[in-house]
């Protein structure tokens, strides 16, 4: 830690020397400049009249949205069932695809660390970085609107997440158990089934439930791009400015998310 | 010497112990799951002719990935990506700035009960509402444009960061805080020297992670009119311009990979 002397000759302790201080301030200045520039761009693209008017509009919408139209609930049971199915079947399908990818990506089980592992890792990153809404948009364009497109969107989106967590679990297993199974003269598949699978099974179950919970959230909005479920009702209510229905749908979505989270927390508590 | 197999010695064949020991629960869950799957699958009506028709389009999309078109809508793509990046940066900065006080308030060991409950309420609300739904409401209130996207992601960042920050503060080492307290420090000095150094590495790591998430989310906000690349992507899909869509998706994937790599480097450096 540098020490400098002031005008009177007394020693002053400093945390950093001059160059470090200057470079730090320069970094702060650059960060602030970038932020201000970004903010200016947003400001230019904004119609400020609407923003100043926002409290009035918010109050207006709030007034229209209350009370929720409870009778609309009759029409929501079907879409709610579809939403649940998209989340559940989508998660199952994703797991079926994620398990092989995870085994190919894990350093200790991949057949080839040089060629196959990077491909598996790319699949993981690519599916993870594309949002489920974009997957839904793509699949609606390809296979047409409906629950099936939403289900596939959820499945594709979840592969990366599940495979990533699973391959990390596989890499963390206890190698001694694998060695013990190998020592009995077991084949590659037997080692897999008796040495590795039992060790990653709790992680696998935890990941599935965790992803299912996330997928419940995500499947509620897929209807916005035409992929079925309760989002479809939300979209049509928004288009017709039927705010009391929007309120009810938002309450139902909130309820579904909370129940999903509760179930997932319970199940994970029981497994781990 | 005669060979005796293990099974003969045991009398019964060895089988793997089941995952769930209780047979009633095991079979009940299995049958319940089967019934559910049958019901669920039968309720999804798939228009197979439409799917078959779409397959050629799907193939066109896959091939488009090997021949992406960055040029013909280059201007739109560039504007969209820039807007996404701007939304990402501003919302992450503002989100972190707001989530630090809320995170402090949501930590039970340093906040009084009323403050704790209010802050936990904010965290719960922010986490329960889906980003897209928040974006729809904010677009309705503030009008189209990146401002709504910025507000949405700032709000979403608060729930994520405050919760994890609060958990980190709750797990911190009390002794260091007490040492600072013992010197007669003020509340702010206590937070600055007793708490902050302990949670800083984690906070930086989480902020980088959130930057990454915000970028991914900013790519879809455009679908509901809240600015960013999503609008361009939506148009590309609507016009079946798969080569442009593939170009945009590739840019998103590469950016996410770069961000992930950078955040890994930064996190390794601070921890």
Coordinates of C-alpha atoms in Angstrom, one line a residue:
Chain A
X1 CA 0.0 0.0 0.0
X2 CA 1.6 3.3 -1.1
X3 CA 2.4 6.1 1.2
X4 CA 2.7 9.7 0.1
X5 CA 4.0 12.8 1.9
X6 CA 1.8 15.9 2.1
X7 CA 3.1 19.5 2.1
X8 CA 4.0 19.5 5.8
X9 CA 6.1 16.4 5.5
X10 CA 3.6 14.1 7.2
X11 CA 3.1 10.7 5.8
X12 CA -0.4 10.0 4.3
X13 CA -1.5 6.4 3.9
X14 CA -3.3 5.6 0.6
X15 CA -5.2 2.6 -0.5
X16 CA -3.9 2.9 -4.1
X17 CA -1.1 4.7 -5.9
X18 CA -1.7 7.4 -8.4
X19 CA -1.9 5.3 -11.5
X20 CA -4.3 2.9 -10.0
X21 CA -6.5 5.8 -8.8
X22 CA -6.4 7.4 -12.2
X23 CA -7.3 4.2 -14.1
X24 CA -10.1 3.5 -11.7
X25 CA -11.6 7.0 -12.1
X26 CA -11.2 6.6 -15.9
X27 CA -13.1 3.3 -15.8
X28 CA -15.9 4.9 -13.7
X29 CA -16.0 7.8 -16.1
X30 CA -16.2 5.5 -19.1
X31 CA -19.0 3.5 -17.4
X32 CA -21.0 6.7 -16.7
X33 CA -20.4 8.0 -20.2
X34 CA -21.7 4.7 -21.7
X35 CA -24.7 4.7 -19.5
X36 CA -25.6 8.4 -20.3
X37 CA -25.2 7.7 -24.0
X38 CA -27.5 4.7 -23.7
X39 CA -30.0 6.7 -21.7
X40 CA -29.9 9.5 -24.3
X41 CA -30.8 6.9 -27.1
X42 CA -33.7 5.6 -25.1
X43 CA -34.8 9.2 -24.4
X44 CA -34.8 10.0 -28.1
X45 CA -36.9 7.0 -28.9
X46 CA -39.5 7.8 -26.3
X47 CA -42.6 9.9 -26.8
X48 CA -42.3 11.8 -23.5
X49 CA -45.8 13.1 -23.8
X50 CA -47.1 9.5 -23.2
X51 CA -44.8 9.1 -20.3
X52 CA -46.0 12.3 -18.5
X53 CA -49.5 11.1 -19.3
X54 CA -48.7 7.7 -17.8
X55 CA -50.2 8.1 -14.3
X56 CA -53.5 9.2 -15.8
X57 CA -53.5 6.2 -18.3
X58 CA -52.5 3.8 -15.5
X59 CA -55.3 5.0 -13.3
X60 CA -57.7 4.8 -16.3
X61 CA -56.7 1.2 -17.1
X62 CA -56.8 0.3 -13.4
X63 CA -60.3 1.7 -13.2
X64 CA -61.4 -0.2 -16.2
X65 CA -59.7 -3.4 -15.1
X66 CA -61.6 -3.6 -11.8
X67 CA -63.4 -5.7 -10.8
X68 CA -62.2 -8.8 -12.6
X69 CA -64.9 -10.5 -14.8
X70 CA -65.3 -13.7 -12.8
X71 CA -67.8 -15.2 -15.2
X72 CA -65.1 -15.4 -17.9
X73 CA -63.5 -18.2 -15.8
X74 CA -65.7 -20.7 -17.6
X75 CA -63.7 -20.1 -20.8
X76 CA -60.4 -20.3 -19.1
X77 CA -60.4 -24.0 -17.8
X78 CA -59.6 -25.4 -21.3
X79 CA -56.7 -23.0 -22.0
X80 CA -55.4 -23.6 -18.5
X81 CA -55.4 -27.4 -19.1
X82 CA -53.5 -26.8 -22.4
X83 CA -51.0 -24.6 -20.6
X84 CA -50.4 -27.3 -18.0
X85 CA -49.9 -29.9 -20.7
X86 CA -47.5 -27.7 -22.7
X87 CA -45.4 -27.3 -19.6
X88 CA -45.5 -31.0 -18.4
X89 CA -45.2 -32.8 -21.8
X90 CA -42.7 -30.2 -23.0
X91 CA -40.5 -30.8 -19.9
X92 CA -40.8 -34.6 -20.5
X93 CA -39.9 -34.3 -24.1
X94 CA -37.0 -32.0 -23.2
X95 CA -35.6 -34.5 -20.7
X96 CA -35.7 -37.3 -23.2
X97 CA -33.6 -35.2 -25.5
X98 CA -31.4 -33.6 -22.8
X99 CA -30.2 -36.9 -21.2
X100 CA -28.1 -38.1 -24.2
X101 CA -26.9 -34.5 -24.8
X102 CA -25.8 -34.3 -21.2
X103 CA -23.9 -37.6 -21.4
X104 CA -22.2 -36.5 -24.5
X105 CA -21.2 -33.2 -23.0
X106 CA -19.9 -34.5 -19.6
X107 CA -16.1 -34.8 -19.7
X108 CA -16.1 -38.2 -18.0
X109 CA -18.8 -39.9 -20.2
X110 CA -18.3 -38.3 -23.6
X111 CA -17.1 -40.7 -26.3
X112 CA -14.9 -38.0 -27.8
X113 CA -13.9 -34.8 -25.9
X114 CA -12.4 -33.3 -29.1
X115 CA -15.3 -33.7 -31.5
X116 CA -18.6 -34.7 -29.8
X117 CA -18.3 -32.6 -26.7
X118 CA -18.1 -29.2 -28.4
X119 CA -21.2 -30.1 -30.5
X120 CA -23.1 -31.1 -27.4
X121 CA -22.0 -27.8 -25.7
X122 CA -23.1 -25.8 -28.7
X123 CA -26.5 -27.5 -28.6
X124 CA -26.8 -26.5 -24.9
X125 CA -25.8 -22.9 -25.5
X126 CA -27.9 -22.5 -28.6
X127 CA -31.1 -23.9 -27.1
X128 CA -30.6 -22.0 -23.9
X129 CA -30.0 -18.6 -25.4
X130 CA -33.1 -18.6 -27.6
X131 CA -36.1 -17.6 -25.5
X132 CA -39.1 -19.9 -25.5
X133 CA -41.2 -17.2 -27.1
X134 CA -38.8 -17.1 -30.1
X135 CA -38.9 -20.8 -30.3
X136 CA -42.7 -20.6 -30.3
X137 CA -42.6 -17.9 -33.0
X138 CA -40.4 -20.1 -35.1
X139 CA -42.5 -23.2 -34.6
X140 CA -45.7 -21.4 -35.3
X141 CA -44.3 -20.3 -38.6
X142 CA -43.1 -23.8 -39.4
X143 CA -45.9 -26.1 -38.1
X144 CA -48.8 -23.7 -37.6
X145 CA -50.4 -22.3 -34.5
X146 CA -51.7 -24.4 -31.6
X147 CA -50.7 -26.3 -28.5
X148 CA -48.4 -28.6 -30.4
X149 CA -46.1 -25.7 -31.4
X150 CA -46.1 -24.4 -27.8
X151 CA -45.2 -27.9 -26.5
X152 CA -42.3 -28.2 -28.9
X153 CA -41.1 -24.7 -28.1
X154 CA -41.0 -25.5 -24.4
X155 CA -39.2 -28.8 -25.1
X156 CA -36.5 -27.2 -27.4
X157 CA -36.0 -24.3 -25.0
X158 CA -35.6 -26.6 -22.0
X159 CA -33.0 -29.0 -23.5
X160 CA -30.1 -26.7 -22.9
X161 CA -31.0 -25.9 -19.3
X162 CA -31.6 -29.5 -18.3
X163 CA -28.6 -30.8 -20.2
X164 CA -26.3 -28.2 -18.6
X165 CA -27.3 -28.9 -15.1
X166 CA -27.3 -32.6 -15.7
X167 CA -23.9 -32.7 -17.3
X168 CA -22.5 -30.7 -14.4
X169 CA -24.0 -33.3 -12.0
X170 CA -22.4 -36.1 -14.1
X171 CA -19.0 -34.5 -13.9
X172 CA -19.3 -34.2 -10.1
X173 CA -20.0 -37.9 -9.5
X174 CA -17.9 -40.1 -7.3
X175 CA -15.5 -41.9 -9.6
X176 CA -14.8 -44.7 -7.0
X177 CA -18.3 -46.2 -7.5
X178 CA -17.7 -46.2 -11.3
X179 CA -14.4 -47.9 -10.8
X180 CA -16.0 -50.5 -8.5
X181 CA -18.6 -51.4 -11.2
X182 CA -15.9 -51.4 -13.9
X183 CA -13.8 -53.8 -11.8
X184 CA -16.6 -56.4 -11.9
X185 CA -16.1 -56.6 -15.6
X186 CA -19.3 -54.7 -16.4
X187 CA -19.9 -53.4 -19.9
X188 CA -20.0 -49.7 -20.8
X189 CA -23.8 -49.7 -20.5
X190 CA -23.8 -51.6 -17.2
X191 CA -21.3 -49.1 -15.8
X192 CA -23.7 -46.4 -17.0
X193 CA -26.8 -48.0 -15.5
X194 CA -25.3 -49.1 -12.1
X195 CA -22.4 -46.7 -11.6
X196 CA -23.5 -43.3 -12.9
X197 CA -27.3 -43.2 -13.2
X198 CA -28.0 -43.9 -9.5
X199 CA -25.6 -41.1 -8.5
X200 CA -27.2 -38.5 -10.7
X201 CA -30.8 -39.7 -10.2
X202 CA -31.6 -37.2 -7.4
X203 CA -30.1 -34.3 -9.4
X204 CA -32.1 -35.4 -12.4
X205 CA -35.4 -35.5 -10.5
X206 CA -34.6 -32.1 -8.9
X207 CA -33.8 -30.5 -12.3
X208 CA -37.0 -31.9 -13.9
X209 CA -39.2 -30.4 -11.3
X210 CA -37.3 -27.1 -11.3
X211 CA -37.6 -26.8 -15.1
X212 CA -41.3 -27.8 -14.9
X213 CA -41.9 -24.9 -12.5
X214 CA -40.1 -22.5 -14.9
X215 CA -42.0 -24.0 -17.9
X216 CA -45.4 -23.3 -16.2
X217 CA -44.4 -19.6 -16.1
X218 CA -43.2 -19.6 -19.7
X219 CA -46.1 -21.6 -21.2
X220 CA -48.6 -19.0 -19.8
X221 CA -47.3 -16.4 -22.3
X222 CA -46.7 -18.6 -25.4
X223 CA -50.2 -17.9 -26.7
X224 CA -49.2 -14.3 -27.4
X225 CA -47.4 -15.5 -30.5
X226 CA -50.2 -18.0 -31.4
X227 CA -48.9 -21.2 -29.6
X228 CA -52.0 -22.0 -27.6
X229 CA -52.7 -22.0 -23.9
X230 CA -54.0 -19.2 -21.7
X231 CA -51.8 -16.6 -23.4
X232 CA -54.1 -16.8 -26.4
X233 CA -57.0 -15.6 -24.2
X234 CA -54.8 -12.9 -22.9
X235 CA -53.9 -11.8 -26.4
X236 CA -57.5 -11.7 -27.6
X237 CA -58.7 -9.9 -24.4
X238 CA -55.9 -7.3 -24.9
X239 CA -56.8 -6.8 -28.5
X240 CA -60.4 -6.1 -27.7
X241 CA -59.4 -3.9 -24.7
X242 CA -61.5 -6.2 -22.4
X243 CA -59.6 -5.1 -19.3
X244 CA -61.7 -7.0 -16.7
X245 CA -60.9 -10.2 -18.5
X246 CA -57.2 -9.3 -18.6
X247 CA -57.3 -8.8 -14.8
X248 CA -58.9 -12.2 -14.3
X249 CA -56.4 -13.9 -16.7
X250 CA -53.4 -12.2 -14.9
X251 CA -54.8 -13.4 -11.6
X252 CA -55.2 -17.0 -12.9
X253 CA -51.6 -16.9 -14.3
X254 CA -50.3 -15.6 -11.0
X255 CA -52.2 -18.4 -9.2
X256 CA -50.8 -21.1 -11.6
X257 CA -47.3 -19.8 -11.1
X258 CA -47.6 -19.7 -7.3
X259 CA -49.1 -23.3 -7.2
X260 CA -46.4 -24.5 -9.6
X261 CA -43.7 -23.1 -7.4
X262 CA -45.2 -24.5 -4.3
X263 CA -45.5 -28.0 -5.8
X264 CA -41.9 -27.8 -7.1
X265 CA -40.6 -26.7 -3.7
X266 CA -42.5 -29.6 -2.0
X267 CA -41.2 -32.2 -4.4
X268 CA -37.7 -31.0 -4.3
X269 CA -37.8 -30.9 -0.5
X270 CA -38.9 -34.6 -0.6
X271 CA -36.2 -35.7 -3.0
X272 CA -33.1 -33.9 -1.8
Chain B
X1 CA -14.3 -77.0 -7.6
X2 CA -17.8 -76.3 -8.8
X3 CA -18.8 -72.8 -9.7
X4 CA -21.7 -71.4 -7.7
X5 CA -23.2 -68.2 -9.0
X6 CA -24.2 -65.4 -6.6
X7 CA -27.9 -65.9 -7.5
X8 CA -27.8 -69.6 -6.4
X9 CA -26.2 -68.7 -3.1
X10 CA -28.8 -66.1 -2.4
X11 CA -31.6 -68.3 -3.5
X12 CA -33.4 -65.4 -5.3
X13 CA -32.2 -63.4 -8.1
X14 CA -30.7 -60.0 -7.2
X15 CA -32.6 -57.0 -8.5
X16 CA -31.9 -53.3 -8.2
X17 CA -33.8 -51.8 -5.2
X18 CA -36.6 -49.5 -6.4
X19 CA -36.4 -45.7 -6.3
X20 CA -39.5 -45.4 -4.1
X21 CA -39.6 -48.2 -1.5
X22 CA -43.4 -48.0 -0.8
X23 CA -45.1 -50.2 -3.5
X24 CA -48.5 -48.6 -3.2
X25 CA -47.0 -45.1 -3.7
X26 CA -44.7 -46.3 -6.5
X27 CA -47.5 -48.0 -8.5
X28 CA -49.9 -45.2 -7.7
X29 CA -47.6 -42.5 -9.0
X30 CA -46.8 -44.6 -12.1
X31 CA -50.4 -45.3 -13.0
X32 CA -51.4 -41.7 -12.2
X33 CA -48.7 -40.4 -14.4
X34 CA -49.7 -42.8 -17.2
X35 CA -53.4 -41.7 -17.0
X36 CA -52.3 -38.0 -17.1
X37 CA -50.1 -38.5 -20.1
X38 CA -52.8 -40.4 -22.0
X39 CA -55.4 -37.6 -21.2
X40 CA -52.9 -34.8 -22.0
X41 CA -51.7 -36.3 -25.3
X42 CA -55.2 -37.1 -26.4
X43 CA -56.3 -33.5 -25.7
X44 CA -53.7 -32.0 -27.9
X45 CA -55.0 -32.0 -31.4
X46 CA -52.3 -31.9 -33.9
X47 CA -53.0 -31.1 -37.5
X48 CA -50.6 -33.5 -39.0
X49 CA -51.2 -32.4 -42.6
X50 CA -50.3 -28.8 -41.5
X51 CA -47.2 -30.2 -39.7
X52 CA -46.2 -32.2 -42.8
X53 CA -46.7 -29.1 -44.9
X54 CA -44.5 -27.1 -42.5
X55 CA -41.6 -29.6 -42.6
X56 CA -40.3 -28.2 -45.9
X57 CA -40.4 -24.7 -44.3
X58 CA -38.6 -26.2 -41.2
X59 CA -36.0 -27.6 -43.5
X60 CA -35.7 -24.2 -45.2
X61 CA -35.0 -22.7 -41.8
X62 CA -32.4 -25.3 -41.0
X63 CA -30.6 -24.7 -44.3
X64 CA -30.9 -20.9 -43.7
X65 CA -28.7 -21.4 -40.7
X66 CA -25.9 -22.4 -43.0
X67 CA -26.6 -19.5 -45.3
X68 CA -27.6 -16.6 -43.0
X69 CA -28.4 -13.2 -44.6
X70 CA -26.9 -10.5 -42.6
X71 CA -27.0 -8.0 -45.5
X72 CA -30.4 -7.4 -47.0
X73 CA -31.9 -6.2 -43.7
X74 CA -28.5 -5.2 -42.2
X75 CA -29.7 -1.8 -41.2
X76 CA -32.8 -3.1 -39.3
X77 CA -30.7 -5.8 -37.6
X78 CA -28.1 -3.4 -36.5
X79 CA -30.6 -0.9 -35.1
X80 CA -32.5 -3.7 -33.3
X81 CA -29.3 -5.2 -31.8
X82 CA -28.1 -1.8 -30.7
X83 CA -31.4 -1.1 -29.1
X84 CA -31.3 -4.4 -27.3
X85 CA -27.8 -3.7 -26.0
X86 CA -28.9 -0.3 -24.9
X87 CA -31.9 -1.7 -23.0
X88 CA -29.7 -4.4 -21.5
X89 CA -27.0 -2.0 -20.2
X90 CA -29.4 0.6 -18.8
X91 CA -31.8 -1.8 -17.2
X92 CA -29.0 -3.8 -15.6
X93 CA -27.3 -0.7 -14.2
X94 CA -30.6 0.8 -12.8
X95 CA -31.8 -2.7 -11.7
X96 CA -28.6 -3.3 -9.7
X97 CA -28.7 0.3 -8.2
X98 CA -32.3 -0.3 -7.0
X99 CA -31.8 -3.9 -5.9
X100 CA -28.9 -3.1 -3.5
X101 CA -31.1 -1.2 -1.0
X102 CA -33.9 -3.6 -1.4
X103 CA -31.5 -6.5 -1.0
X104 CA -30.3 -4.9 2.3
X105 CA -33.9 -4.5 3.4
X106 CA -34.8 -8.1 2.5
X107 CA -32.0 -9.6 4.7
X108 CA -33.5 -10.6 8.0
X109 CA -30.3 -10.2 10.0
X110 CA -29.8 -6.5 9.3
X111 CA -33.3 -5.2 8.6
X112 CA -36.1 -4.5 11.0
X113 CA -39.2 -6.6 10.5
X114 CA -41.5 -4.0 8.7
X115 CA -38.7 -3.1 6.2
X116 CA -38.0 -6.8 5.7
X117 CA -41.7 -7.5 4.9
X118 CA -42.0 -4.7 2.5
X119 CA -38.8 -5.6 0.6
X120 CA -39.7 -9.3 0.5
X121 CA -43.1 -8.3 -0.9
X122 CA -41.4 -6.3 -3.7
X123 CA -39.1 -9.3 -4.4
X124 CA -42.0 -11.7 -4.5
X125 CA -44.1 -9.5 -6.8
X126 CA -41.2 -8.9 -9.2
X127 CA -40.4 -12.7 -9.4
X128 CA -44.0 -13.8 -9.8
X129 CA -44.8 -11.6 -12.8
X130 CA -43.5 -12.8 -16.1
X131 CA -41.3 -10.3 -18.0
X132 CA -43.6 -10.4 -21.1
X133 CA -46.7 -9.6 -19.1
X134 CA -45.0 -6.7 -17.3
X135 CA -43.8 -5.5 -20.7
X136 CA -47.4 -5.7 -22.1
X137 CA -48.7 -3.6 -19.2
X138 CA -45.9 -1.1 -19.4
X139 CA -46.3 -0.7 -23.2
X140 CA -50.0 0.0 -22.6
X141 CA -49.1 2.6 -20.0
X142 CA -45.9 4.3 -21.4
X143 CA -46.4 3.7 -25.1
X144 CA -44.3 1.7 -27.6
X145 CA -40.5 2.0 -27.5
X146 CA -37.4 1.0 -25.5
X147 CA -38.5 2.9 -22.4
X148 CA -41.1 0.2 -21.6
X149 CA -38.4 -2.5 -22.2
X150 CA -36.0 -0.7 -20.0
X151 CA -38.5 -0.4 -17.1
X152 CA -39.6 -4.1 -17.5
X153 CA -36.1 -5.5 -17.3
X154 CA -35.1 -3.1 -14.4
X155 CA -38.1 -4.4 -12.5
X156 CA -37.3 -8.0 -13.3
X157 CA -33.6 -7.5 -12.2
X158 CA -34.8 -6.2 -8.8
X159 CA -36.5 -9.5 -8.0
X160 CA -33.6 -11.6 -9.1
X161 CA -30.7 -9.7 -7.6
X162 CA -32.3 -8.6 -4.3
X163 CA -33.4 -12.1 -3.5
X164 CA -29.9 -13.6 -4.0
X165 CA -28.2 -10.6 -2.4
X166 CA -30.4 -10.9 0.6
X167 CA -29.7 -14.6 0.9
X168 CA -26.0 -13.9 0.7
X169 CA -26.1 -11.2 3.4
X170 CA -28.1 -13.6 5.6
X171 CA -25.3 -16.2 5.3
X172 CA -22.4 -13.7 6.0
X173 CA -19.9 -13.9 8.8
X174 CA -21.3 -11.9 11.7
X175 CA -18.0 -11.4 13.4
X176 CA -16.6 -9.0 10.9
X177 CA -19.6 -6.8 11.2
X178 CA -19.3 -6.8 14.9
X179 CA -15.7 -5.8 14.7
X180 CA -16.6 -2.7 12.7
X181 CA -19.5 -2.0 15.1
X182 CA -17.1 -2.2 18.0
X183 CA -15.1 0.7 16.6
X184 CA -18.1 3.0 17.0
X185 CA -19.0 3.2 13.3
X186 CA -22.2 4.6 12.0
X187 CA -24.8 2.4 10.2
X188 CA -23.5 3.4 6.8
X189 CA -19.9 2.6 7.8
X190 CA -20.9 -0.7 9.2
X191 CA -22.6 -1.6 5.9
X192 CA -19.7 -0.3 3.8
X193 CA -16.8 -2.0 5.8
X194 CA -18.5 -4.9 7.6
X195 CA -21.0 -6.2 5.1
X196 CA -20.1 -5.0 1.6
X197 CA -16.6 -6.6 1.3
X198 CA -18.1 -10.0 2.2
X199 CA -20.9 -9.9 -0.5
X200 CA -19.1 -7.9 -3.2
X201 CA -17.6 -10.8 -5.2
X202 CA -21.0 -12.6 -5.3
X203 CA -22.8 -9.4 -6.2
X204 CA -20.4 -8.8 -9.2
X205 CA -20.9 -12.4 -10.3
X206 CA -24.7 -12.2 -10.1
X207 CA -24.7 -8.8 -11.9
X208 CA -22.8 -10.3 -14.8
X209 CA -25.2 -13.3 -14.9
X210 CA -28.1 -10.9 -14.9
X211 CA -26.6 -8.9 -17.7
X212 CA -26.6 -12.1 -19.7
X213 CA -30.2 -12.9 -18.8
X214 CA -31.3 -9.3 -19.6
X215 CA -29.8 -9.5 -23.0
X216 CA -31.7 -12.7 -23.8
X217 CA -34.9 -11.2 -22.5
X218 CA -34.4 -8.0 -24.4
X219 CA -34.5 -10.1 -27.6
X220 CA -38.2 -11.0 -27.0
X221 CA -39.5 -7.7 -25.6
X222 CA -39.9 -6.4 -29.1
X223 CA -42.6 -9.0 -29.8
X224 CA -44.9 -6.9 -27.6
X225 CA -43.6 -3.6 -28.8
X226 CA -41.1 -2.8 -26.0
X227 CA -38.1 -2.2 -28.2
X228 CA -35.1 -4.3 -29.2
X229 CA -34.3 -6.9 -31.8
X230 CA -37.5 -8.9 -31.2
X231 CA -39.5 -6.7 -33.5
X232 CA -37.2 -7.3 -36.4
X233 CA -37.2 -11.0 -35.7
X234 CA -41.0 -11.0 -35.6
X235 CA -41.2 -9.3 -38.9
X236 CA -38.6 -11.7 -40.4
X237 CA -40.7 -14.7 -39.3
X238 CA -44.0 -13.2 -40.5
X239 CA -42.5 -12.7 -44.0
X240 CA -40.9 -16.2 -43.9
X241 CA -37.5 -14.6 -44.3
X242 CA -35.7 -17.4 -42.6
X243 CA -32.3 -16.3 -43.7
X244 CA -32.6 -13.0 -41.9
X245 CA -34.2 -14.7 -38.9
X246 CA -31.3 -17.2 -38.8
X247 CA -28.8 -14.3 -39.0
X248 CA -30.5 -12.6 -36.0
X249 CA -30.6 -15.8 -34.0
X250 CA -26.9 -16.4 -34.7
X251 CA -26.1 -12.9 -33.5
X252 CA -28.0 -13.6 -30.3
X253 CA -26.3 -16.9 -29.7
X254 CA -22.9 -15.5 -30.3
X255 CA -23.5 -12.5 -28.1
X256 CA -24.8 -14.8 -25.3
X257 CA -21.7 -17.0 -25.7
X258 CA -19.4 -14.0 -25.5
X259 CA -21.2 -12.6 -22.5
X260 CA -21.1 -16.0 -20.8
X261 CA -17.3 -16.3 -21.4
X262 CA -16.7 -12.7 -20.2
X263 CA -18.8 -13.2 -17.1
X264 CA -16.8 -16.4 -16.4
X265 CA -13.5 -14.5 -16.7
X266 CA -14.7 -11.7 -14.5
X267 CA -16.2 -14.0 -11.9
X268 CA -13.0 -16.0 -11.7
X269 CA -11.1 -12.7 -11.2
X270 CA -13.2 -11.4 -8.3
X271 CA -13.5 -14.6 -6.4

